[in-house]
């Protein structure tokens, strides 16, 4: 099964939960667990799992290249480009590759066949293992805007193996926009990590709206840094019928381990059974709804 | 008028809390305009008690729609769509979540059975606050084009700042280094990077620094929760001096940060608290660069 850890807001502890879950599950007999870090703008899970990476792939997308000896400057390519990535002036065609979505419309519509598509580098995918955990992540090239195609490719490459894994855990990017949707699509369950503050509550509401209401996924909440802030998140979950899977206390030792790049479920084994409970709850909640 | 964007690469470092506190100080002597460019999780409004003044729909692109009566089932649309957005079940139809609005199918359809419809992707607002006008937005969950909505919010904020002869436009940036972060950064005179002293915070700071450099925006750094891990705080300091980026301030971990957040106030209202004092000296360092 595929479980995505998302949050709406950044900094609530998505990576903490995703790496912790992967770690405790990998300790179970006969388990087969995979972690895929889909936050390709700022991938962080590798800092904690320290995987041995053994394979790397490029992610490219096709951008137009115009052969000016065949071009008649008719402007059709600019007209059909919904993303304003091509401008045609007299005697000149300008391509803004950072705005191109790689849809191929310009090449298909050019009456002279003057446009070919050439690959442009969007990012890299890396695959490896951290002990018993199969690991994959993507990195968006600095200066590139499009994270979604990198995530799409990462999932396509990493998840075929999901059929043979007991659990694939996807660490989602922050926010509620297209890159989070791309990560959540096809998941069996969404764990939403939040903190008990007005910021956390505000973003949790949006995340529930996206994962549960728009995408129809079963969702559950983990309240991180429980004990600081206020009770707004608790009352929202109760009113909205969203199960609270667990509460992780505000614990300076967790913050400390995290800040040092240590895997918290190793440094503080007293949390292992709590995270295993979460994994079991997610499994049974998913079976109940499927 | 100068424009300063607050960024961090990663979320949760305290961008919004730091910006609201700086704005609270800056507004005492200067005319401000505020913009929240984190359109998929806009939080600045929670700290500045906005009074809604304007609301606008945001059309973030288009979405294809197949008319089943005209469709002859030739599947050319299925063939040209690179986003897997044409679904073939009982007849061809478009998955609006997958559709990027590129119109490839629209131009390819021999039966003219495809229409491109405007996609209402969110709303943007102007609110009045005691610190100055705030421009903010709400992207509908799951929508594309957050970068375009960021550009819209910034444009409205800049026009207001110009017409009011404001001294400073403060932009709360989104996390990450992709499309919305790039849109928030473009055209700013200064980027204030809020870093967190952790292994991942150092990693994220390096990525956002490379991004601001790529787009030619000068950057300065402040460290939030600086005393959580002194070793990592030191590493950030070293990175800043190696990269020639000024480290302008260090804000200690201070419960007043969360206490004021729960009261929906900037931390500067907890006068005398360690965080409030640190923000005050950060502002003294920033001020000569901005106004």
Coordinates of C-alpha atoms in Angstrom, one line a residue:
Chain A
X1 CA 0.0 0.0 0.0
X2 CA 1.0 3.6 -0.6
X3 CA 0.8 6.1 2.2
X4 CA 1.5 9.8 1.7
X5 CA 2.7 12.0 4.5
X6 CA 1.5 15.6 3.8
X7 CA 0.7 18.7 5.9
X8 CA -0.3 21.7 4.0
X9 CA 2.2 23.8 5.8
X10 CA 6.0 23.2 5.9
X11 CA 8.0 22.5 9.0
X12 CA 5.3 20.5 10.8
X13 CA 7.3 17.3 10.8
X14 CA 6.4 15.4 7.6
X15 CA 9.9 14.2 7.1
X16 CA 10.2 13.3 10.8
X17 CA 7.0 11.1 10.6
X18 CA 7.9 9.6 7.2
X19 CA 11.4 8.6 8.2
X20 CA 10.2 7.4 11.6
X21 CA 7.5 5.2 10.1
X22 CA 9.9 3.7 7.5
X23 CA 12.4 3.0 10.2
X24 CA 10.1 1.2 12.6
X25 CA 8.4 -0.8 9.8
X26 CA 11.8 -1.9 8.5
X27 CA 12.5 -3.4 11.9
X28 CA 9.5 -5.7 11.6
X29 CA 10.2 -9.3 10.6
X30 CA 9.7 -9.9 6.9
X31 CA 8.8 -6.3 6.2
X32 CA 9.4 -4.7 2.9
X33 CA 9.3 -0.9 3.2
X34 CA 10.1 1.9 0.8
X35 CA 10.5 5.6 1.3
X36 CA 10.1 8.0 -1.6
X37 CA 10.9 11.6 -0.9
X38 CA 8.6 13.6 -3.2
X39 CA 9.6 17.0 -1.9
X40 CA 11.9 17.5 -4.9
X41 CA 12.4 21.2 -4.2
X42 CA 14.0 20.6 -0.9
X43 CA 14.5 16.8 -0.4
X44 CA 15.6 16.1 3.2
X45 CA 14.8 12.5 4.0
X46 CA 18.2 11.3 2.8
X47 CA 19.8 13.5 5.5
X48 CA 18.3 11.2 8.2
X49 CA 18.3 7.8 6.5
X50 CA 21.7 8.3 4.9
X51 CA 21.0 5.8 2.1
X52 CA 23.6 4.2 -0.2
X53 CA 22.6 5.6 -3.6
X54 CA 23.4 3.2 -6.4
X55 CA 21.5 4.6 -9.4
X56 CA 20.8 8.0 -10.8
X57 CA 18.6 9.1 -13.7
X58 CA 18.0 12.4 -15.4
X59 CA 14.5 13.9 -15.7
X60 CA 14.2 16.0 -18.8
X61 CA 11.3 17.4 -20.7
X62 CA 11.0 18.3 -24.4
X63 CA 11.4 22.0 -25.2
X64 CA 11.1 23.4 -28.8
X65 CA 14.0 24.2 -31.0
X66 CA 13.2 26.3 -34.1
X67 CA 15.0 25.8 -37.4
X68 CA 15.1 29.4 -38.6
X69 CA 16.0 28.3 -42.2
X70 CA 12.5 26.7 -42.4
X71 CA 10.6 29.1 -40.3
X72 CA 8.3 31.6 -42.0
X73 CA 7.6 33.6 -38.8
X74 CA 3.9 32.9 -39.3
X75 CA 3.4 33.0 -35.5
X76 CA 1.3 29.8 -35.2
X77 CA 3.6 28.4 -32.5
X78 CA 3.2 31.5 -30.3
X79 CA -0.6 31.4 -30.9
X80 CA -1.0 27.8 -29.8
X81 CA 1.3 28.1 -26.8
X82 CA -1.0 28.5 -23.7
X83 CA 2.0 29.2 -21.5
X84 CA 3.5 32.1 -23.5
X85 CA 6.8 30.3 -23.9
X86 CA 7.3 31.3 -27.5
X87 CA 7.3 34.8 -29.0
X88 CA 7.7 35.5 -32.7
X89 CA 9.1 38.8 -33.9
X90 CA 10.0 39.5 -37.5
X91 CA 13.0 37.5 -38.3
X92 CA 13.3 36.1 -34.7
X93 CA 11.7 33.5 -32.6
X94 CA 12.3 33.6 -28.8
X95 CA 11.7 30.5 -26.7
X96 CA 11.4 30.9 -22.9
X97 CA 12.1 27.3 -21.8
X98 CA 11.5 28.0 -18.1
X99 CA 7.8 28.6 -19.0
X100 CA 7.5 25.6 -21.4
X101 CA 5.4 22.7 -20.1
X102 CA 6.7 20.4 -22.8
X103 CA 3.2 19.7 -24.3
X104 CA 4.5 19.6 -27.9
X105 CA 1.7 21.7 -29.3
X106 CA 4.0 24.1 -31.1
X107 CA 5.9 21.4 -32.9
X108 CA 2.7 19.6 -33.9
X109 CA 1.0 22.8 -35.1
X110 CA 4.0 24.3 -37.1
X111 CA 2.9 24.3 -40.7
X112 CA 6.5 24.2 -41.9
X113 CA 7.7 21.4 -39.6
X114 CA 10.4 23.8 -38.4
X115 CA 10.2 22.9 -34.8
X116 CA 11.9 19.9 -33.2
X117 CA 11.8 19.1 -29.5
X118 CA 15.1 18.7 -27.6
X119 CA 15.4 17.5 -24.0
X120 CA 16.0 20.0 -21.2
X121 CA 17.2 18.9 -17.8
X122 CA 14.6 19.4 -15.1
X123 CA 16.2 17.4 -12.3
X124 CA 17.6 14.1 -11.1
X125 CA 16.3 11.0 -9.5
X126 CA 18.4 8.9 -7.2
X127 CA 17.7 5.4 -5.9
X128 CA 19.3 3.3 -3.2
X129 CA 18.9 1.6 0.1
X130 CA 19.1 2.5 3.7
X131 CA 19.5 -0.8 5.5
X132 CA 16.2 -2.6 5.0
X133 CA 14.5 0.5 3.5
X134 CA 14.3 0.9 -0.3
X135 CA 14.9 4.6 -0.9
X136 CA 14.2 7.0 -3.8
X137 CA 14.1 10.8 -4.2
X138 CA 14.2 13.5 -6.8
X139 CA 16.0 16.8 -7.0
X140 CA 14.7 19.8 -9.0
X141 CA 17.5 21.7 -10.8
X142 CA 18.1 25.1 -9.2
X143 CA 16.4 27.7 -11.4
X144 CA 13.8 25.3 -12.9
X145 CA 10.2 26.0 -12.0
X146 CA 8.4 22.7 -12.8
X147 CA 8.5 20.3 -9.9
X148 CA 5.5 18.3 -11.0
X149 CA 7.1 16.4 -13.9
X150 CA 10.0 15.4 -11.6
X151 CA 7.6 14.0 -9.1
X152 CA 5.6 12.2 -11.8
X153 CA 8.7 10.6 -13.1
X154 CA 9.9 9.7 -9.6
X155 CA 6.7 7.9 -8.8
X156 CA 6.6 6.2 -12.1
X157 CA 10.1 4.8 -11.6
X158 CA 9.9 4.1 -7.9
X159 CA 6.4 2.7 -7.4
X160 CA 6.2 -0.3 -9.8
X161 CA 8.1 -2.0 -7.0
X162 CA 5.4 -1.0 -4.6
X163 CA 3.3 -4.1 -5.4
X164 CA 6.0 -6.1 -3.7
X165 CA 6.4 -3.8 -0.7
X166 CA 4.3 -4.0 2.4
X167 CA 4.2 -0.2 2.6
X168 CA 5.5 2.6 0.4
X169 CA 5.7 5.9 2.3
X170 CA 5.7 9.1 0.2
X171 CA 7.1 12.3 1.9
X172 CA 5.1 15.1 0.2
X173 CA 6.1 18.7 -0.5
X174 CA 4.5 21.4 1.6
X175 CA 1.4 23.3 0.4
X176 CA -1.7 22.4 -1.4
X177 CA -0.9 23.0 -5.0
X178 CA -0.1 20.9 -8.1
X179 CA 3.0 19.2 -6.7
X180 CA 1.1 17.9 -3.7
X181 CA -1.7 16.6 -5.9
X182 CA 0.8 14.8 -8.0
X183 CA 2.3 13.2 -4.9
X184 CA -1.1 12.2 -3.4
X185 CA -2.6 10.8 -6.6
X186 CA -2.9 7.0 -6.4
X187 CA -2.2 6.9 -2.6
X188 CA -4.2 4.6 -0.4
X189 CA -4.0 6.9 2.6
X190 CA -2.9 10.4 3.6
X191 CA -1.3 11.1 7.0
X192 CA -1.6 14.8 7.6
X193 CA 1.0 16.1 10.1
X194 CA 0.1 19.3 11.9
X195 CA 1.1 21.4 14.9
X196 CA -1.4 22.7 17.4
X197 CA -1.2 26.4 16.5
X198 CA -3.4 28.7 14.4
X199 CA -1.0 28.4 11.5
X200 CA -1.1 24.6 11.7
X201 CA -4.9 24.6 11.9
X202 CA -5.3 27.0 9.0
X203 CA -3.2 24.8 6.7
X204 CA -4.6 21.5 8.1
X205 CA -8.1 22.6 7.0
X206 CA -6.8 23.1 3.4
X207 CA -5.0 19.8 3.4
X208 CA -8.2 18.0 4.5
X209 CA -10.1 19.8 1.8
X210 CA -7.6 18.6 -0.8
X211 CA -6.8 15.1 0.3
X212 CA -10.2 14.0 1.6
X213 CA -12.7 16.2 -0.2
X214 CA -11.1 16.8 -3.6
X215 CA -9.1 13.6 -4.0
X216 CA -11.3 11.3 -2.0
X217 CA -8.5 9.7 0.1
X218 CA -9.0 8.4 3.7
X219 CA -7.0 10.8 6.0
X220 CA -5.8 10.8 9.5
X221 CA -3.9 13.4 11.5
X222 CA -0.7 13.3 13.6
X223 CA -0.4 16.2 16.0
X224 CA 3.2 17.1 16.4
X225 CA 4.7 19.2 19.2
X226 CA 1.6 18.4 21.2
X227 CA 1.4 20.5 24.4
X228 CA 2.5 23.8 22.9
X229 CA -0.1 26.2 21.2
X230 CA -3.8 25.7 21.6
X231 CA -6.7 23.2 21.3
X232 CA -7.9 24.5 17.9
X233 CA -6.6 21.5 15.9
X234 CA -8.2 18.9 18.3
X235 CA -11.6 20.5 18.1
X236 CA -11.4 20.8 14.3
X237 CA -10.6 17.1 14.0
X238 CA -13.4 16.1 16.3
X239 CA -15.9 18.3 14.4
X240 CA -14.7 17.2 10.9
X241 CA -14.6 13.5 11.8
X242 CA -10.9 13.2 11.1
X243 CA -9.2 10.6 13.2
X244 CA -6.2 11.7 15.3
X245 CA -3.7 8.9 14.8
X246 CA -1.3 9.9 17.5
X247 CA 0.1 12.9 19.4
X248 CA 3.8 13.4 19.5
X249 CA 4.7 15.6 22.5
X250 CA 6.9 18.7 22.2
X251 CA 10.2 17.0 23.2
X252 CA 13.5 18.9 23.0
X253 CA 15.3 15.6 22.5
X254 CA 13.4 15.0 19.3
X255 CA 14.2 18.5 18.1
X256 CA 17.8 18.0 19.0
X257 CA 18.1 14.6 17.2
X258 CA 16.3 16.1 14.1
X259 CA 18.6 19.2 14.1
X260 CA 21.6 16.9 14.1
X261 CA 20.3 14.8 11.2
X262 CA 19.8 11.8 13.5
X263 CA 17.0 9.3 13.0
X264 CA 14.8 10.1 16.0
X265 CA 13.3 6.6 16.3
X266 CA 16.8 5.2 16.7
X267 CA 18.0 7.8 19.2
X268 CA 14.8 7.7 21.2
X269 CA 13.5 4.1 20.9
X270 CA 10.7 4.8 23.3
X271 CA 8.8 6.3 20.4
X272 CA 9.0 3.1 18.2
X273 CA 5.9 1.4 19.6
X274 CA 3.9 4.6 19.2
X275 CA 4.9 4.9 15.5
X276 CA 4.2 1.1 14.9
X277 CA 0.7 1.8 16.3
X278 CA 0.3 4.5 13.7
X279 CA 1.3 2.1 10.9
X280 CA -1.1 -0.5 12.2
X281 CA -3.9 2.0 12.5
X282 CA -3.4 3.2 9.0
X283 CA -3.4 -0.3 7.7
X284 CA -6.7 -1.2 9.4
X285 CA -8.3 2.1 8.5
X286 CA -7.4 1.6 4.8
X287 CA -8.7 -2.0 4.8
X288 CA -11.9 -0.7 6.4
X289 CA -12.5 1.8 3.6
X290 CA -11.4 -0.2 0.7
Chain B
X1 CA 10.3 52.0 -2.9
X2 CA 12.1 48.8 -2.2
X3 CA 10.8 45.3 -2.3
X4 CA 12.0 42.7 0.2
X5 CA 11.0 39.1 0.0
X6 CA 11.3 36.7 2.9
X7 CA 12.3 33.2 1.9
X8 CA 13.6 30.0 3.5
X9 CA 13.6 27.1 1.0
X10 CA 11.9 25.0 3.6
X11 CA 8.7 25.7 5.4
X12 CA 8.2 26.1 9.1
X13 CA 11.4 28.1 9.8
X14 CA 9.4 31.1 10.9
X15 CA 9.2 33.3 7.7
X16 CA 5.7 34.6 8.5
X17 CA 6.3 35.2 12.2
X18 CA 9.6 37.1 11.4
X19 CA 8.0 39.1 8.6
X20 CA 5.0 40.1 10.8
X21 CA 7.3 41.2 13.6
X22 CA 9.5 43.2 11.2
X23 CA 6.4 44.8 9.7
X24 CA 5.2 45.7 13.1
X25 CA 8.4 47.6 13.8
X26 CA 8.8 49.1 10.3
X27 CA 5.2 50.5 10.2
X28 CA 6.0 52.7 13.2
X29 CA 8.2 55.0 11.0
X30 CA 7.5 54.0 7.4
X31 CA 4.7 53.5 4.9
X32 CA 4.3 49.8 4.2
X33 CA 2.6 47.5 1.8
X34 CA 2.4 43.8 2.6
X35 CA 2.0 40.8 0.2
X36 CA 1.6 37.2 1.2
X37 CA 3.1 35.2 -1.7
X38 CA 2.5 31.8 0.0
X39 CA -0.8 31.4 -1.9
X40 CA -1.3 27.8 -1.1
X41 CA -1.0 28.2 2.6
X42 CA -1.4 32.0 3.3
X43 CA -0.7 32.6 7.0
X44 CA 0.3 36.2 7.3
X45 CA -3.3 37.3 7.5
X46 CA -3.6 35.5 10.8
X47 CA -1.1 37.8 12.4
X48 CA -2.2 41.3 11.1
X49 CA -6.0 41.4 11.7
X50 CA -7.0 42.2 8.1
X51 CA -10.2 43.9 7.2
X52 CA -11.3 42.6 3.8
X53 CA -11.6 45.4 1.2
X54 CA -11.5 43.8 -2.2
X55 CA -12.0 40.2 -3.5
X56 CA -11.2 39.1 -7.1
X57 CA -11.5 35.8 -8.9
X58 CA -8.3 34.3 -10.3
X59 CA -8.5 32.4 -13.6
X60 CA -5.3 30.4 -13.6
X61 CA -5.5 28.9 -17.0
X62 CA -7.9 26.8 -19.0
X63 CA -9.1 23.2 -18.9
X64 CA -10.2 21.0 -21.8
X65 CA -13.7 19.6 -22.0
X66 CA -14.9 17.0 -24.6
X67 CA -18.4 17.3 -26.0
X68 CA -19.6 13.6 -26.1
X69 CA -22.1 14.5 -28.8
X70 CA -19.4 15.7 -31.2
X71 CA -16.7 13.2 -30.3
X72 CA -16.1 10.6 -33.0
X73 CA -13.9 8.5 -30.7
X74 CA -10.8 8.8 -33.0
X75 CA -8.6 9.0 -29.9
X76 CA -6.2 11.6 -31.4
X77 CA -6.6 13.6 -28.1
X78 CA -5.5 10.6 -26.2
X79 CA -2.5 10.3 -28.4
X80 CA -1.3 14.0 -28.2
X81 CA -1.9 14.5 -24.4
X82 CA 1.4 14.2 -22.6
X83 CA -0.2 14.6 -19.1
X84 CA -2.3 11.5 -19.1
X85 CA -5.4 13.7 -18.7
X86 CA -7.6 12.1 -21.3
X87 CA -9.4 9.1 -19.8
X88 CA -10.8 6.4 -22.0
X89 CA -13.7 4.7 -20.3
X90 CA -17.2 4.9 -21.6
X91 CA -16.3 7.5 -24.2
X92 CA -13.3 9.9 -24.0
X93 CA -13.3 12.5 -21.2
X94 CA -10.9 14.9 -19.5
X95 CA -9.6 14.4 -16.0
X96 CA -9.6 18.1 -14.9
X97 CA -7.0 17.4 -12.2
X98 CA -4.5 16.0 -14.7
X99 CA -5.2 18.6 -17.4
X100 CA -2.5 21.3 -17.7
X101 CA -4.5 23.3 -20.1
X102 CA -2.0 23.1 -22.9
X103 CA -4.8 22.9 -25.6
X104 CA -2.9 20.3 -27.6
X105 CA -6.0 18.2 -27.8
X106 CA -8.2 21.2 -28.7
X107 CA -6.0 22.0 -31.7
X108 CA -5.7 18.4 -32.7
X109 CA -9.4 17.3 -32.6
X110 CA -10.7 16.8 -36.2
X111 CA -14.3 17.0 -35.0
X112 CA -13.9 20.3 -33.0
X113 CA -15.4 18.4 -30.1
X114 CA -13.0 19.9 -27.5
X115 CA -13.5 23.2 -25.8
X116 CA -11.1 25.1 -23.6
X117 CA -12.9 26.6 -20.6
X118 CA -11.6 29.1 -18.0
X119 CA -10.5 27.5 -14.8
X120 CA -11.4 29.4 -11.6
X121 CA -8.3 28.5 -9.6
X122 CA -8.7 30.8 -6.6
X123 CA -9.2 34.3 -5.4
X124 CA -7.0 37.2 -4.4
X125 CA -7.8 39.9 -1.9
X126 CA -6.8 43.4 -0.7
X127 CA -7.3 43.9 3.0
X128 CA -6.5 46.9 5.2
X129 CA -4.4 46.4 8.3
X130 CA -3.0 48.7 11.0
X131 CA 0.4 48.1 9.4
X132 CA -0.7 49.0 5.8
X133 CA -2.6 47.3 3.0
X134 CA -2.2 43.5 2.7
X135 CA -2.5 41.7 -0.7
X136 CA -3.1 38.0 -0.3
X137 CA -4.8 35.1 -2.1
X138 CA -6.2 31.7 -1.8
X139 CA -5.4 29.1 -4.4
X140 CA -8.2 26.5 -4.5
X141 CA -6.7 23.2 -3.1
X142 CA -5.0 21.2 -5.8
X143 CA -4.9 23.9 -8.5
X144 CA -2.1 24.7 -10.8
X145 CA -0.5 28.0 -11.5
X146 CA 0.4 29.1 -8.0
X147 CA 3.3 31.0 -9.6
X148 CA 0.9 33.0 -11.7
X149 CA -1.3 33.8 -8.7
X150 CA 1.9 34.9 -6.8
X151 CA 2.7 37.2 -9.8
X152 CA -0.9 38.6 -9.7
X153 CA -0.7 39.3 -5.9
X154 CA 2.7 41.0 -6.3
X155 CA 1.6 43.1 -9.2
X156 CA -1.5 44.4 -7.3
X157 CA 0.8 45.1 -4.3
X158 CA 3.4 47.0 -6.4
X159 CA 0.7 49.2 -8.0
X160 CA -0.7 50.1 -4.6
X161 CA 2.8 50.7 -3.3
X162 CA 3.6 53.0 -6.2
X163 CA 0.4 55.0 -6.1
X164 CA 0.7 55.5 -2.4
X165 CA 4.4 56.2 -2.6
X166 CA 5.1 53.6 0.1
X167 CA 8.6 53.1 1.4
X168 CA 8.7 49.4 1.5
X169 CA 6.9 46.3 0.1
X170 CA 7.4 43.3 2.3
X171 CA 6.6 39.9 0.6
X172 CA 6.1 36.7 2.6
X173 CA 7.5 34.0 0.3
X174 CA 6.4 30.4 -0.2
X175 CA 8.6 27.4 0.8
X176 CA 10.6 25.6 -1.9
X177 CA 12.7 26.8 -4.8
X178 CA 10.2 26.1 -7.7
X179 CA 7.7 28.1 -9.6
X180 CA 5.9 30.0 -6.7
X181 CA 9.2 30.8 -5.0
X182 CA 10.7 32.0 -8.3
X183 CA 7.7 34.2 -8.9
X184 CA 7.9 35.7 -5.3
X185 CA 11.6 36.4 -5.8
X186 CA 11.6 38.0 -9.2
X187 CA 12.0 41.8 -9.2
X188 CA 12.8 42.0 -5.4
X189 CA 15.7 44.2 -4.4
X190 CA 16.5 42.1 -1.3
X191 CA 15.8 38.5 -0.1
X192 CA 15.8 37.9 3.6
X193 CA 16.5 34.2 4.1
X194 CA 15.2 32.7 7.4
X195 CA 17.3 29.7 8.3
X196 CA 16.9 27.1 10.9
X197 CA 19.9 25.6 12.7
X198 CA 19.6 21.9 11.7
X199 CA 21.2 19.6 9.2
X200 CA 18.2 20.0 6.9
X201 CA 18.0 23.8 7.5
X202 CA 21.6 24.1 6.3
X203 CA 20.9 22.0 3.2
X204 CA 17.8 24.1 2.4
X205 CA 19.6 27.4 2.9
X206 CA 22.2 26.3 0.4
X207 CA 19.4 25.6 -2.2
X208 CA 17.5 28.8 -1.7
X209 CA 20.8 30.8 -1.8
X210 CA 21.7 29.2 -5.1
X211 CA 18.2 30.2 -6.3
X212 CA 18.3 33.9 -5.3
X213 CA 21.8 34.0 -6.8
X214 CA 20.6 32.4 -10.0
X215 CA 18.0 35.2 -10.3
X216 CA 20.4 38.0 -9.3
X217 CA 18.6 39.0 -6.1
X218 CA 21.0 39.9 -3.2
X219 CA 20.4 37.9 -0.1
X220 CA 20.8 38.4 3.7
X221 CA 20.3 35.8 6.3
X222 CA 18.8 35.6 9.8
X223 CA 18.8 32.4 11.9
X224 CA 15.6 31.6 13.8
X225 CA 15.6 29.3 16.9
X226 CA 19.3 30.0 16.8
X227 CA 20.1 28.4 20.2
X228 CA 18.4 25.0 19.4
X229 CA 21.6 23.7 17.9
X230 CA 24.7 25.9 18.3
X231 CA 26.9 23.7 16.1
X232 CA 24.5 24.1 13.1
X233 CA 24.1 27.8 13.9
X234 CA 27.9 28.0 13.5
X235 CA 27.8 26.1 10.2
X236 CA 25.2 28.6 8.9
X237 CA 27.5 31.4 10.0
X238 CA 30.4 29.8 8.2
X239 CA 28.3 29.3 5.0
X240 CA 27.3 32.9 5.1
X241 CA 30.9 34.2 5.3
X242 CA 32.1 31.7 2.7
X243 CA 29.4 32.8 0.3
X244 CA 29.8 36.5 1.1
X245 CA 26.2 36.8 2.4
X246 CA 25.6 39.0 5.5
X247 CA 24.3 37.3 8.6
X248 CA 22.1 40.0 10.0
X249 CA 20.5 38.5 13.0
X250 CA 19.9 35.5 15.3
X251 CA 16.6 35.0 17.0
X252 CA 16.6 32.6 20.0
X253 CA 14.1 29.9 20.6
X254 CA 11.5 31.7 22.7
X255 CA 8.1 30.4 23.9
X256 CA 6.8 34.0 23.3
X257 CA 6.9 33.2 19.6
X258 CA 4.1 30.5 20.0
X259 CA 2.3 32.4 22.8
X260 CA 1.9 35.5 20.6
X261 CA 1.0 33.3 17.6
X262 CA -1.8 31.8 19.6
X263 CA -3.0 35.3 20.4
X264 CA -2.6 36.1 16.7
X265 CA -0.1 38.9 17.3
X266 CA 3.4 39.6 16.1
X267 CA 6.1 38.6 18.6
X268 CA 7.1 42.3 19.0
X269 CA 3.9 42.8 21.1
X270 CA 5.6 40.6 23.7
X271 CA 7.8 43.6 24.4
X272 CA 11.1 42.7 26.1
X273 CA 10.9 39.0 25.2
X274 CA 14.2 37.6 23.9
X275 CA 12.7 37.0 20.4
X276 CA 11.2 40.6 20.3
X277 CA 14.6 42.1 21.2
X278 CA 16.3 40.0 18.5
X279 CA 13.9 41.1 15.9
X280 CA 14.4 44.7 16.9
X281 CA 18.1 44.4 16.3
X282 CA 17.5 42.5 13.1
X283 CA 15.4 45.4 11.9
X284 CA 18.1 47.9 12.8
X285 CA 20.5 46.0 10.6
X286 CA 17.9 45.7 7.8
X287 CA 16.6 49.2 7.8
X288 CA 19.5 50.9 6.1
X289 CA 19.4 48.4 3.3
X290 CA 15.7 49.0 2.6
X291 CA 14.6 52.5 3.5

